[in-house]
Amino acid sequence: RPFHVEPTNIVSVNDDMQRVTDEASAMNKRIHYYSRLTTPADRALIAPDHVLPAPDEIYVYSPLGTAFKVDSCTDGYGKNYSIVTIFVIWNTMMGTSILSIPWGIKQAGFTSGIILILLMGILTLYCCYRVVKSRKMIPLIDTSNWEFPDVCKYYFGSFGQWSSLLFSMVSLVGAMVVYWVLMSNFLFNTGKFIYNFVHDINVTDIVPGTNGSNKVICPSATSSHPPQNRSVMFSSGNNTGFELFEEWWNKSQTVPFYLIAVLLPLLNLKSPSFFAKFNVLSTVSVVYLVFLVTVKAAHLGIHLEYNWFTENDFFVPEFRILFPQLTGVLTLAFFIHNCVITLLQHNRNQENNV
């Protein structure tokens, strides 16, 4: 229970045990008195603010008479700075849908694709702003601990609450499945690279390719045929060990289960602030991807033919009737509305949320 302790009587675990002052004992008795006046559900007879100490003066009182400071009760404890919150929101949105945006621009057309990205960004930004402001628009109710489903329940009843939860779960489950596939692929390629490096195995692509999918457009004056993705492997090790490695290091049958041993300990951490700070590290990978794409684009050059009447190998239409496919991708790429309130709750400067 909270009570006041003189600074000279505040001890740590390694210090000698000291008795608290009479003032601290009197405050403890007053708290007991208020708690016995009525049930905890009755808010009319709770202890007034002038009886309780300030948040930075709250301590844990032990029967032995010692007091320990509770750091979690101090203002700002476990909170993130605004720059950390910004990166958390950014990394949460930088999901797998961004990998599909080039395909979406192809389906919508180059010019219409750029316009749709800007318009959908403005629309989702406004919707997210309304979600953040929704809690404060409810009068006469303490909504400091509310989530977005609670706001939907206030306006639309149980139907609104469960509808918001259902759509949030659908998007989250889909994202988790895709992320699990991507993490498995990343772990598989990392392990294969380490094995090839240790055993002096060199795998070289004859021409640039994308591992069996659509080929990279690399126009060459010496060849008019599209590149074919082939690999040549130079090995100095035995084939028995390589076959055993291929059996135990399989992309779809073994590696996805290895992720459980890596991620299960992390899932047992209770601090959301840790995950927020840990999520900032992915900013490094995002910056690397932007830098890599910029360097590759500068090296390969731009090969677009804006010809409205005749098509060629590198023709890119400006507008296409399939533009709704890009809008569907963008709604998921910009979707953060179900968790933005939770992310902003851990911001140290709440006045900067909106």
mmCIF file of C-alpha atoms in Angstrom:
data_model
loop_
_atom_site.group_PDB
_atom_site.id
_atom_site.type_symbol
_atom_site.label_atom_id
_atom_site.label_comp_id
_atom_site.label_asym_id
_atom_site.label_seq_id
_atom_site.Cartn_x
_atom_site.Cartn_y
_atom_site.Cartn_z
ATOM 1 C CA ARG A 1 0.000 0.000 0.000
ATOM 2 C CA PRO A 2 1.327 3.496 -0.720
ATOM 3 C CA PHE A 3 2.556 5.668 2.104
ATOM 4 C CA HIS A 4 5.170 8.310 2.846
ATOM 5 C CA VAL A 5 8.703 7.454 3.927
ATOM 6 C CA GLU A 6 11.429 9.817 5.064
ATOM 7 C CA PRO A 7 14.398 9.846 2.636
ATOM 8 C CA THR A 8 16.734 8.706 5.423
ATOM 9 C CA ASN A 9 14.647 5.578 5.921
ATOM 10 C CA ILE A 10 14.677 4.437 2.277
ATOM 11 C CA VAL A 11 16.825 1.350 2.036
ATOM 12 C CA SER A 12 17.900 -1.055 -0.665
ATOM 13 C CA VAL A 13 18.197 -4.808 -0.579
ATOM 14 C CA ASN A 14 21.822 -4.712 0.505
ATOM 15 C CA ASP A 15 21.356 -2.107 3.249
ATOM 16 C CA ASP A 16 20.636 -2.773 6.877
ATOM 17 C CA MET A 17 16.978 -2.980 7.814
ATOM 18 C CA GLN A 18 15.648 0.248 9.321
ATOM 19 C CA ARG A 19 12.304 1.138 10.863
ATOM 20 C CA VAL A 20 10.026 3.647 9.133
ATOM 21 C CA THR A 21 8.906 6.837 10.807
ATOM 22 C CA ASP A 22 5.713 7.424 12.754
ATOM 23 C CA GLU A 23 4.384 9.526 9.865
ATOM 24 C CA ALA A 24 4.664 6.567 7.516
ATOM 25 C CA SER A 25 2.863 4.332 9.989
ATOM 26 C CA ALA A 26 0.087 6.889 10.403
ATOM 27 C CA MET A 27 -0.415 7.150 6.646
ATOM 28 C CA ASN A 28 -0.575 3.396 6.381
ATOM 29 C CA LYS A 29 -3.343 3.341 9.011
ATOM 30 C CA ARG A 30 -5.298 6.028 7.136
ATOM 31 C CA ILE A 31 -5.178 3.928 3.961
ATOM 32 C CA HIS A 32 -6.492 0.949 5.942
ATOM 33 C CA TYR A 33 -9.248 3.118 7.352
ATOM 34 C CA TYR A 34 -10.467 4.303 3.940
ATOM 35 C CA SER A 35 -10.338 0.764 2.532
ATOM 36 C CA ARG A 36 -12.665 -0.504 5.275
ATOM 37 C CA LEU A 37 -15.305 2.189 4.886
ATOM 38 C CA THR A 38 -16.879 0.522 1.890
ATOM 39 C CA THR A 39 -16.283 -2.038 -0.832
ATOM 40 C CA PRO A 40 -13.589 -1.353 -3.467
ATOM 41 C CA ALA A 41 -16.298 -1.080 -6.141
ATOM 42 C CA ASP A 42 -17.743 2.031 -4.458
ATOM 43 C CA ARG A 43 -15.791 5.022 -5.747
ATOM 44 C CA ALA A 44 -17.475 7.513 -3.430
ATOM 45 C CA LEU A 45 -15.384 6.783 -0.322
ATOM 46 C CA ILE A 46 -11.962 6.087 -1.748
ATOM 47 C CA ALA A 47 -8.905 7.740 -0.250
ATOM 48 C CA PRO A 48 -8.631 11.365 -1.488
ATOM 49 C CA ASP A 49 -5.603 12.591 -3.363
ATOM 50 C CA HIS A 50 -4.191 14.588 -0.460
ATOM 51 C CA VAL A 51 -3.888 11.388 1.588
ATOM 52 C CA LEU A 52 -1.926 9.531 -1.051
ATOM 53 C CA PRO A 53 1.715 10.413 -1.755
ATOM 54 C CA ALA A 54 2.963 11.638 -5.097
ATOM 55 C CA PRO A 55 3.783 8.976 -7.723
ATOM 56 C CA ASP A 56 7.520 9.458 -7.214
ATOM 57 C CA GLU A 57 7.095 8.907 -3.453
ATOM 58 C CA ILE A 58 5.333 5.531 -3.590
ATOM 59 C CA TYR A 59 7.131 2.700 -1.837
ATOM 60 C CA VAL A 60 6.439 -0.903 -0.904
ATOM 61 C CA TYR A 61 5.995 -1.382 2.853
ATOM 62 C CA SER A 62 7.109 -4.659 4.366
ATOM 63 C CA PRO A 63 6.009 -6.057 7.738
ATOM 64 C CA LEU A 64 9.606 -5.663 8.934
ATOM 65 C CA GLY A 65 9.298 -1.901 8.671
ATOM 66 C CA THR A 66 11.442 -1.314 5.578
ATOM 67 C CA ALA A 67 10.426 0.539 2.450
ATOM 68 C CA PHE A 68 11.510 -0.130 -1.120
ATOM 69 C CA LYS A 69 11.041 2.357 -3.945
ATOM 70 C CA VAL A 70 8.747 1.225 -6.784
ATOM 71 C CA ASP A 71 10.351 2.449 -10.013
ATOM 72 C CA SER A 72 7.353 1.432 -12.117
ATOM 73 C CA CYS A 73 5.264 4.064 -10.328
ATOM 74 C CA THR A 74 7.514 6.935 -11.347
ATOM 75 C CA ASP A 75 6.447 9.120 -14.232
ATOM 76 C CA GLY A 76 7.834 8.034 -17.570
ATOM 77 C CA TYR A 77 9.035 4.615 -16.435
ATOM 78 C CA GLY A 78 8.732 2.052 -19.218
ATOM 79 C CA LYS A 79 7.824 4.734 -21.762
ATOM 80 C CA ASN A 80 9.419 5.408 -25.126
ATOM 81 C CA TYR A 81 10.681 8.653 -26.514
ATOM 82 C CA SER A 82 8.823 10.139 -29.477
ATOM 83 C CA ILE A 83 11.541 9.153 -31.946
ATOM 84 C CA VAL A 84 11.317 5.524 -30.743
ATOM 85 C CA THR A 85 7.531 5.604 -31.103
ATOM 86 C CA ILE A 86 7.866 6.954 -34.650
ATOM 87 C CA PHE A 87 10.209 4.136 -35.645
ATOM 88 C CA VAL A 88 7.940 1.561 -33.983
ATOM 89 C CA ILE A 89 4.961 2.755 -36.038
ATOM 90 C CA TRP A 90 7.089 2.880 -39.168
ATOM 91 C CA ASN A 91 8.474 -0.643 -38.722
ATOM 92 C CA THR A 92 5.038 -2.007 -37.859
ATOM 93 C CA MET A 93 3.683 -0.664 -41.150
ATOM 94 C CA MET A 94 6.701 -1.726 -43.214
ATOM 95 C CA GLY A 95 5.270 -5.176 -43.769
ATOM 96 C CA THR A 96 5.046 -7.743 -46.496
ATOM 97 C CA SER A 97 2.531 -5.746 -48.532
ATOM 98 C CA ILE A 98 5.271 -3.358 -49.583
ATOM 99 C CA LEU A 99 6.871 -6.234 -51.483
ATOM 100 C CA SER A 100 3.707 -6.424 -53.600
ATOM 101 C CA ILE A 101 3.508 -2.725 -54.464
ATOM 102 C CA PRO A 102 5.682 -3.045 -57.633
ATOM 103 C CA TRP A 103 3.275 -5.687 -58.907
ATOM 104 C CA GLY A 104 0.343 -3.455 -57.944
ATOM 105 C CA ILE A 105 1.796 -0.534 -59.878
ATOM 106 C CA LYS A 106 2.152 -2.805 -62.876
ATOM 107 C CA GLN A 107 -1.533 -3.759 -62.599
ATOM 108 C CA ALA A 108 -2.715 -0.178 -62.110
ATOM 109 C CA GLY A 109 -0.382 1.567 -64.517
ATOM 110 C CA PHE A 110 2.611 3.742 -63.716
ATOM 111 C CA THR A 111 0.932 7.154 -63.392
ATOM 112 C CA SER A 112 -2.286 5.925 -61.821
ATOM 113 C CA GLY A 113 -0.254 3.768 -59.415
ATOM 114 C CA ILE A 114 1.680 6.763 -58.075
ATOM 115 C CA ILE A 115 -1.555 8.756 -57.699
ATOM 116 C CA LEU A 116 -3.292 5.889 -55.881
ATOM 117 C CA ILE A 117 -0.403 5.534 -53.428
ATOM 118 C CA LEU A 118 -0.662 9.222 -52.485
ATOM 119 C CA LEU A 119 -4.463 9.205 -52.213
ATOM 120 C CA MET A 120 -4.612 5.978 -50.174
ATOM 121 C CA GLY A 121 -1.866 7.285 -47.906
ATOM 122 C CA ILE A 122 -3.841 10.455 -47.167
ATOM 123 C CA LEU A 123 -7.080 8.514 -46.659
ATOM 124 C CA THR A 124 -5.577 5.962 -44.246
ATOM 125 C CA LEU A 125 -3.714 8.724 -42.401
ATOM 126 C CA TYR A 126 -6.972 10.557 -41.764
ATOM 127 C CA CYS A 127 -8.703 7.354 -40.637
ATOM 128 C CA CYS A 128 -5.818 6.618 -38.265
ATOM 129 C CA TYR A 129 -6.061 10.158 -36.887
ATOM 130 C CA ARG A 130 -9.762 9.633 -36.191
ATOM 131 C CA VAL A 131 -8.996 6.343 -34.413
ATOM 132 C CA VAL A 132 -6.477 8.019 -32.125
ATOM 133 C CA LYS A 133 -8.900 10.862 -31.360
ATOM 134 C CA SER A 134 -11.887 8.535 -30.864
ATOM 135 C CA ARG A 135 -11.198 7.810 -27.193
ATOM 136 C CA LYS A 136 -11.048 11.474 -26.201
ATOM 137 C CA MET A 137 -14.337 12.229 -27.953
ATOM 138 C CA ILE A 138 -16.286 10.134 -25.412
ATOM 139 C CA PRO A 139 -17.485 12.372 -22.559
ATOM 140 C CA LEU A 140 -17.789 11.628 -18.825
ATOM 141 C CA ILE A 141 -15.932 8.278 -19.060
ATOM 142 C CA ASP A 142 -12.334 7.446 -18.261
ATOM 143 C CA THR A 143 -11.064 5.996 -21.546
ATOM 144 C CA SER A 144 -7.347 6.076 -20.753
ATOM 145 C CA ASN A 145 -7.132 2.274 -20.806
ATOM 146 C CA TRP A 146 -9.492 1.709 -23.732
ATOM 147 C CA GLU A 147 -8.529 0.026 -26.963
ATOM 148 C CA PHE A 148 -10.180 0.572 -30.315
ATOM 149 C CA PRO A 149 -12.632 -2.376 -29.875
ATOM 150 C CA ASP A 150 -13.845 -0.692 -26.673
ATOM 151 C CA VAL A 151 -14.584 2.479 -28.637
ATOM 152 C CA CYS A 152 -16.477 0.456 -31.243
ATOM 153 C CA LYS A 153 -18.478 -1.194 -28.469
ATOM 154 C CA TYR A 154 -19.438 2.217 -27.047
ATOM 155 C CA TYR A 155 -20.838 3.421 -30.390
ATOM 156 C CA PHE A 156 -22.090 0.186 -31.999
ATOM 157 C CA GLY A 157 -22.522 -2.262 -29.131
ATOM 158 C CA SER A 158 -21.248 -5.831 -29.116
ATOM 159 C CA PHE A 159 -21.540 -6.049 -32.897
ATOM 160 C CA GLY A 160 -19.001 -3.243 -33.348
ATOM 161 C CA GLN A 161 -16.634 -4.698 -30.774
ATOM 162 C CA TRP A 162 -16.545 -8.198 -32.225
ATOM 163 C CA SER A 163 -16.456 -6.919 -35.815
ATOM 164 C CA SER A 164 -13.354 -4.849 -35.103
ATOM 165 C CA LEU A 165 -11.721 -7.789 -33.342
ATOM 166 C CA LEU A 166 -12.571 -10.154 -36.202
ATOM 167 C CA PHE A 167 -11.108 -7.954 -38.936
ATOM 168 C CA SER A 168 -8.041 -7.262 -36.811
ATOM 169 C CA MET A 169 -7.471 -10.973 -36.277
ATOM 170 C CA VAL A 170 -7.862 -11.731 -39.985
ATOM 171 C CA SER A 171 -5.199 -9.200 -40.932
ATOM 172 C CA LEU A 172 -2.869 -10.246 -38.115
ATOM 173 C CA VAL A 173 -3.148 -13.971 -38.828
ATOM 174 C CA GLY A 174 -2.487 -13.371 -42.521
ATOM 175 C CA ALA A 175 0.526 -11.197 -41.710
ATOM 176 C CA MET A 176 1.900 -13.781 -39.269
ATOM 177 C CA VAL A 177 1.678 -16.535 -41.869
ATOM 178 C CA VAL A 178 3.507 -14.431 -44.430
ATOM 179 C CA TYR A 179 6.143 -13.349 -41.907
ATOM 180 C CA TRP A 180 6.707 -16.964 -40.872
ATOM 181 C CA VAL A 181 7.322 -17.904 -44.502
ATOM 182 C CA LEU A 182 9.711 -14.977 -44.985
ATOM 183 C CA MET A 183 11.615 -15.692 -41.766
ATOM 184 C CA SER A 184 11.900 -19.352 -42.695
ATOM 185 C CA ASN A 185 13.240 -18.394 -46.105
ATOM 186 C CA PHE A 186 15.718 -15.980 -44.552
ATOM 187 C CA LEU A 187 16.922 -18.562 -42.015
ATOM 188 C CA PHE A 188 17.228 -21.189 -44.748
ATOM 189 C CA ASN A 189 19.359 -18.987 -46.988
ATOM 190 C CA THR A 190 21.502 -17.867 -44.048
ATOM 191 C CA GLY A 191 22.204 -21.444 -42.988
ATOM 192 C CA LYS A 192 22.919 -22.482 -46.554
ATOM 193 C CA PHE A 193 25.330 -19.592 -47.026
ATOM 194 C CA ILE A 194 27.198 -20.510 -43.840
ATOM 195 C CA TYR A 195 27.397 -24.182 -44.874
ATOM 196 C CA ASN A 196 28.693 -23.321 -48.344
ATOM 197 C CA PHE A 197 31.253 -20.921 -46.874
ATOM 198 C CA VAL A 198 32.547 -23.435 -44.315
ATOM 199 C CA HIS A 199 32.767 -26.306 -46.826
ATOM 200 C CA ASP A 200 34.158 -24.139 -49.638
ATOM 201 C CA ILE A 201 31.158 -24.576 -51.929
ATOM 202 C CA ASN A 202 30.734 -21.845 -54.528
ATOM 203 C CA VAL A 203 27.349 -21.357 -56.209
ATOM 204 C CA THR A 204 27.345 -18.840 -59.056
ATOM 205 C CA ASP A 205 24.478 -17.690 -61.261
ATOM 206 C CA ILE A 206 25.377 -17.621 -64.943
ATOM 207 C CA VAL A 207 23.012 -14.699 -65.533
ATOM 208 C CA PRO A 208 21.035 -12.512 -63.126
ATOM 209 C CA GLY A 209 17.822 -14.140 -62.004
ATOM 210 C CA THR A 210 15.375 -14.302 -59.118
ATOM 211 C CA ASN A 211 15.502 -17.943 -58.008
ATOM 212 C CA GLY A 212 12.984 -19.307 -60.471
ATOM 213 C CA SER A 213 10.428 -16.488 -60.559
ATOM 214 C CA ASN A 214 10.121 -13.725 -63.142
ATOM 215 C CA LYS A 215 13.522 -12.811 -64.495
ATOM 216 C CA VAL A 216 15.179 -9.464 -63.872
ATOM 217 C CA ILE A 217 15.046 -7.213 -66.934
ATOM 218 C CA CYS A 218 18.657 -6.759 -67.966
ATOM 219 C CA PRO A 219 18.641 -5.633 -71.619
ATOM 220 C CA SER A 220 21.809 -6.413 -73.499
ATOM 221 C CA ALA A 221 22.876 -5.460 -77.007
ATOM 222 C CA THR A 222 24.453 -8.865 -77.571
ATOM 223 C CA SER A 223 21.377 -10.923 -76.802
ATOM 224 C CA SER A 224 17.722 -10.490 -77.637
ATOM 225 C CA HIS A 225 16.527 -13.468 -75.592
ATOM 226 C CA PRO A 226 15.322 -13.184 -72.004
ATOM 227 C CA PRO A 227 17.863 -14.427 -69.466
ATOM 228 C CA GLN A 228 17.570 -17.948 -68.158
ATOM 229 C CA ASN A 229 18.305 -18.561 -64.499
ATOM 230 C CA ARG A 230 20.906 -21.320 -64.169
ATOM 231 C CA SER A 231 23.402 -22.055 -61.429
ATOM 232 C CA VAL A 232 26.778 -23.783 -61.460
ATOM 233 C CA MET A 233 28.045 -25.338 -58.230
ATOM 234 C CA PHE A 234 31.738 -25.835 -57.562
ATOM 235 C CA SER A 235 32.228 -28.123 -54.543
ATOM 236 C CA SER A 236 35.310 -29.402 -52.824
ATOM 237 C CA GLY A 237 33.499 -31.467 -50.156
ATOM 238 C CA ASN A 238 31.920 -34.914 -50.212
ATOM 239 C CA ASN A 239 28.430 -35.480 -51.532
ATOM 240 C CA THR A 240 27.315 -37.541 -48.511
ATOM 241 C CA GLY A 241 27.618 -34.623 -46.112
ATOM 242 C CA PHE A 242 25.891 -32.304 -48.546
ATOM 243 C CA GLU A 243 22.950 -34.697 -48.967
ATOM 244 C CA LEU A 244 22.636 -35.021 -45.191
ATOM 245 C CA PHE A 245 22.644 -31.253 -44.842
ATOM 246 C CA GLU A 246 19.972 -30.925 -47.532
ATOM 247 C CA GLU A 247 17.842 -33.464 -45.641
ATOM 248 C CA TRP A 248 18.025 -31.702 -42.254
ATOM 249 C CA TRP A 249 18.067 -28.163 -43.620
ATOM 250 C CA ASN A 250 14.942 -28.176 -45.765
ATOM 251 C CA LYS A 251 13.165 -24.914 -46.533
ATOM 252 C CA SER A 252 9.616 -26.238 -46.068
ATOM 253 C CA GLN A 253 9.971 -29.320 -43.837
ATOM 254 C CA THR A 254 12.532 -28.528 -41.120
ATOM 255 C CA VAL A 255 13.598 -24.865 -41.071
ATOM 256 C CA PRO A 256 10.130 -23.464 -40.177
ATOM 257 C CA PHE A 257 10.155 -25.630 -37.032
ATOM 258 C CA TYR A 258 13.639 -24.417 -36.084
ATOM 259 C CA LEU A 259 12.165 -20.938 -35.762
ATOM 260 C CA ILE A 260 10.154 -22.123 -32.761
ATOM 261 C CA ALA A 261 13.322 -22.654 -30.729
ATOM 262 C CA VAL A 262 14.507 -19.149 -31.681
ATOM 263 C CA LEU A 263 11.280 -17.195 -31.153
ATOM 264 C CA LEU A 264 9.638 -19.035 -28.246
ATOM 265 C CA PRO A 265 11.960 -17.550 -25.567
ATOM 266 C CA LEU A 266 11.321 -14.049 -26.935
ATOM 267 C CA LEU A 267 7.557 -14.532 -26.707
ATOM 268 C CA ASN A 268 7.828 -15.040 -22.930
ATOM 269 C CA LEU A 269 9.096 -11.496 -22.337
ATOM 270 C CA LYS A 270 6.385 -9.404 -20.702
ATOM 271 C CA SER A 271 7.709 -5.900 -21.333
ATOM 272 C CA PRO A 272 6.097 -4.220 -24.367
ATOM 273 C CA SER A 273 8.751 -1.520 -24.113
ATOM 274 C CA PHE A 274 11.424 -4.133 -24.882
ATOM 275 C CA PHE A 275 9.674 -5.188 -28.076
ATOM 276 C CA ALA A 276 9.263 -1.548 -29.065
ATOM 277 C CA LYS A 277 12.974 -0.856 -28.665
ATOM 278 C CA PHE A 278 13.886 -4.182 -30.281
ATOM 279 C CA ASN A 279 11.654 -3.338 -33.237
ATOM 280 C CA VAL A 280 13.706 -0.211 -33.897
ATOM 281 C CA LEU A 281 16.594 -2.448 -34.993
ATOM 282 C CA SER A 282 14.639 -3.365 -38.099
ATOM 283 C CA THR A 283 15.134 0.239 -39.214
ATOM 284 C CA VAL A 284 18.663 -0.806 -40.125
ATOM 285 C CA SER A 285 17.354 -3.424 -42.548
ATOM 286 C CA VAL A 286 14.884 -0.957 -44.057
ATOM 287 C CA VAL A 287 17.650 1.595 -44.637
ATOM 288 C CA TYR A 288 19.769 -1.151 -46.178
ATOM 289 C CA LEU A 289 16.981 -2.157 -48.567
ATOM 290 C CA VAL A 290 16.423 1.448 -49.645
ATOM 291 C CA PHE A 291 20.152 1.889 -50.217
ATOM 292 C CA LEU A 292 20.407 -1.413 -52.134
ATOM 293 C CA VAL A 293 17.468 -0.605 -54.426
ATOM 294 C CA THR A 294 18.867 2.882 -55.087
ATOM 295 C CA VAL A 295 22.287 1.532 -56.022
ATOM 296 C CA LYS A 296 20.815 -1.197 -58.246
ATOM 297 C CA ALA A 297 18.502 1.263 -59.991
ATOM 298 C CA ALA A 298 21.403 3.650 -60.635
ATOM 299 C CA HIS A 299 23.497 0.801 -61.987
ATOM 300 C CA LEU A 300 20.886 -0.832 -64.225
ATOM 301 C CA GLY A 301 19.242 2.393 -65.369
ATOM 302 C CA ILE A 302 15.618 3.077 -66.275
ATOM 303 C CA HIS A 303 14.146 1.056 -69.136
ATOM 304 C CA LEU A 304 10.607 2.365 -69.574
ATOM 305 C CA GLU A 305 8.977 3.146 -72.891
ATOM 306 C CA TYR A 306 6.070 5.607 -72.573
ATOM 307 C CA ASN A 307 4.538 4.843 -75.930
ATOM 308 C CA TRP A 308 0.756 5.218 -76.004
ATOM 309 C CA PHE A 309 0.133 3.430 -79.323
ATOM 310 C CA THR A 310 2.667 0.660 -79.868
ATOM 311 C CA GLU A 311 3.894 -1.842 -77.318
ATOM 312 C CA ASN A 312 7.394 -3.254 -77.008
ATOM 313 C CA ASP A 313 9.303 -5.362 -74.499
ATOM 314 C CA PHE A 314 9.587 -2.552 -71.961
ATOM 315 C CA PHE A 315 6.219 -0.874 -72.473
ATOM 316 C CA VAL A 316 4.636 0.442 -69.287
ATOM 317 C CA PRO A 317 1.014 1.657 -69.513
ATOM 318 C CA GLU A 318 0.036 4.835 -67.711
ATOM 319 C CA PHE A 319 -3.475 3.725 -66.709
ATOM 320 C CA ARG A 320 -5.024 0.276 -66.473
ATOM 321 C CA ILE A 321 -8.483 -0.952 -65.564
ATOM 322 C CA LEU A 322 -6.975 -3.319 -62.942
ATOM 323 C CA PHE A 323 -6.153 -0.464 -60.529
ATOM 324 C CA PRO A 324 -8.422 -1.886 -57.713
ATOM 325 C CA GLN A 325 -5.790 -4.575 -57.183
ATOM 326 C CA LEU A 326 -3.328 -1.894 -56.084
ATOM 327 C CA THR A 327 -5.855 -0.282 -53.747
ATOM 328 C CA GLY A 328 -6.392 -3.648 -52.072
ATOM 329 C CA VAL A 329 -2.650 -4.036 -51.530
ATOM 330 C CA LEU A 330 -2.374 -0.497 -50.178
ATOM 331 C CA THR A 331 -5.173 -0.945 -47.632
ATOM 332 C CA LEU A 332 -3.112 -3.678 -45.974
ATOM 333 C CA ALA A 333 0.221 -1.917 -46.507
ATOM 334 C CA PHE A 334 -1.025 1.194 -44.658
ATOM 335 C CA PHE A 335 -3.090 -0.731 -42.095
ATOM 336 C CA ILE A 336 -2.096 0.036 -38.514
ATOM 337 C CA HIS A 337 -5.409 1.206 -37.101
ATOM 338 C CA ASN A 338 -6.022 -1.797 -34.827
ATOM 339 C CA CYS A 339 -2.788 -1.309 -32.844
ATOM 340 C CA VAL A 340 -1.969 2.396 -33.151
ATOM 341 C CA ILE A 341 -3.624 3.191 -29.794
ATOM 342 C CA THR A 342 -1.565 0.497 -28.094
ATOM 343 C CA LEU A 343 1.659 1.762 -29.648
ATOM 344 C CA LEU A 344 0.959 5.350 -28.671
ATOM 345 C CA GLN A 345 0.107 4.438 -25.078
ATOM 346 C CA HIS A 346 3.801 3.789 -24.470
ATOM 347 C CA ASN A 347 4.830 7.186 -25.794
ATOM 348 C CA ARG A 348 6.378 9.313 -23.065
ATOM 349 C CA ASN A 349 5.065 12.575 -24.560
ATOM 350 C CA GLN A 350 1.358 11.921 -24.977
ATOM 351 C CA GLU A 351 0.745 15.435 -26.295
ATOM 352 C CA ASN A 352 2.684 14.512 -29.448
ATOM 353 C CA ASN A 353 0.439 11.577 -30.393
ATOM 354 C CA VAL A 354 -1.753 13.560 -32.777
#
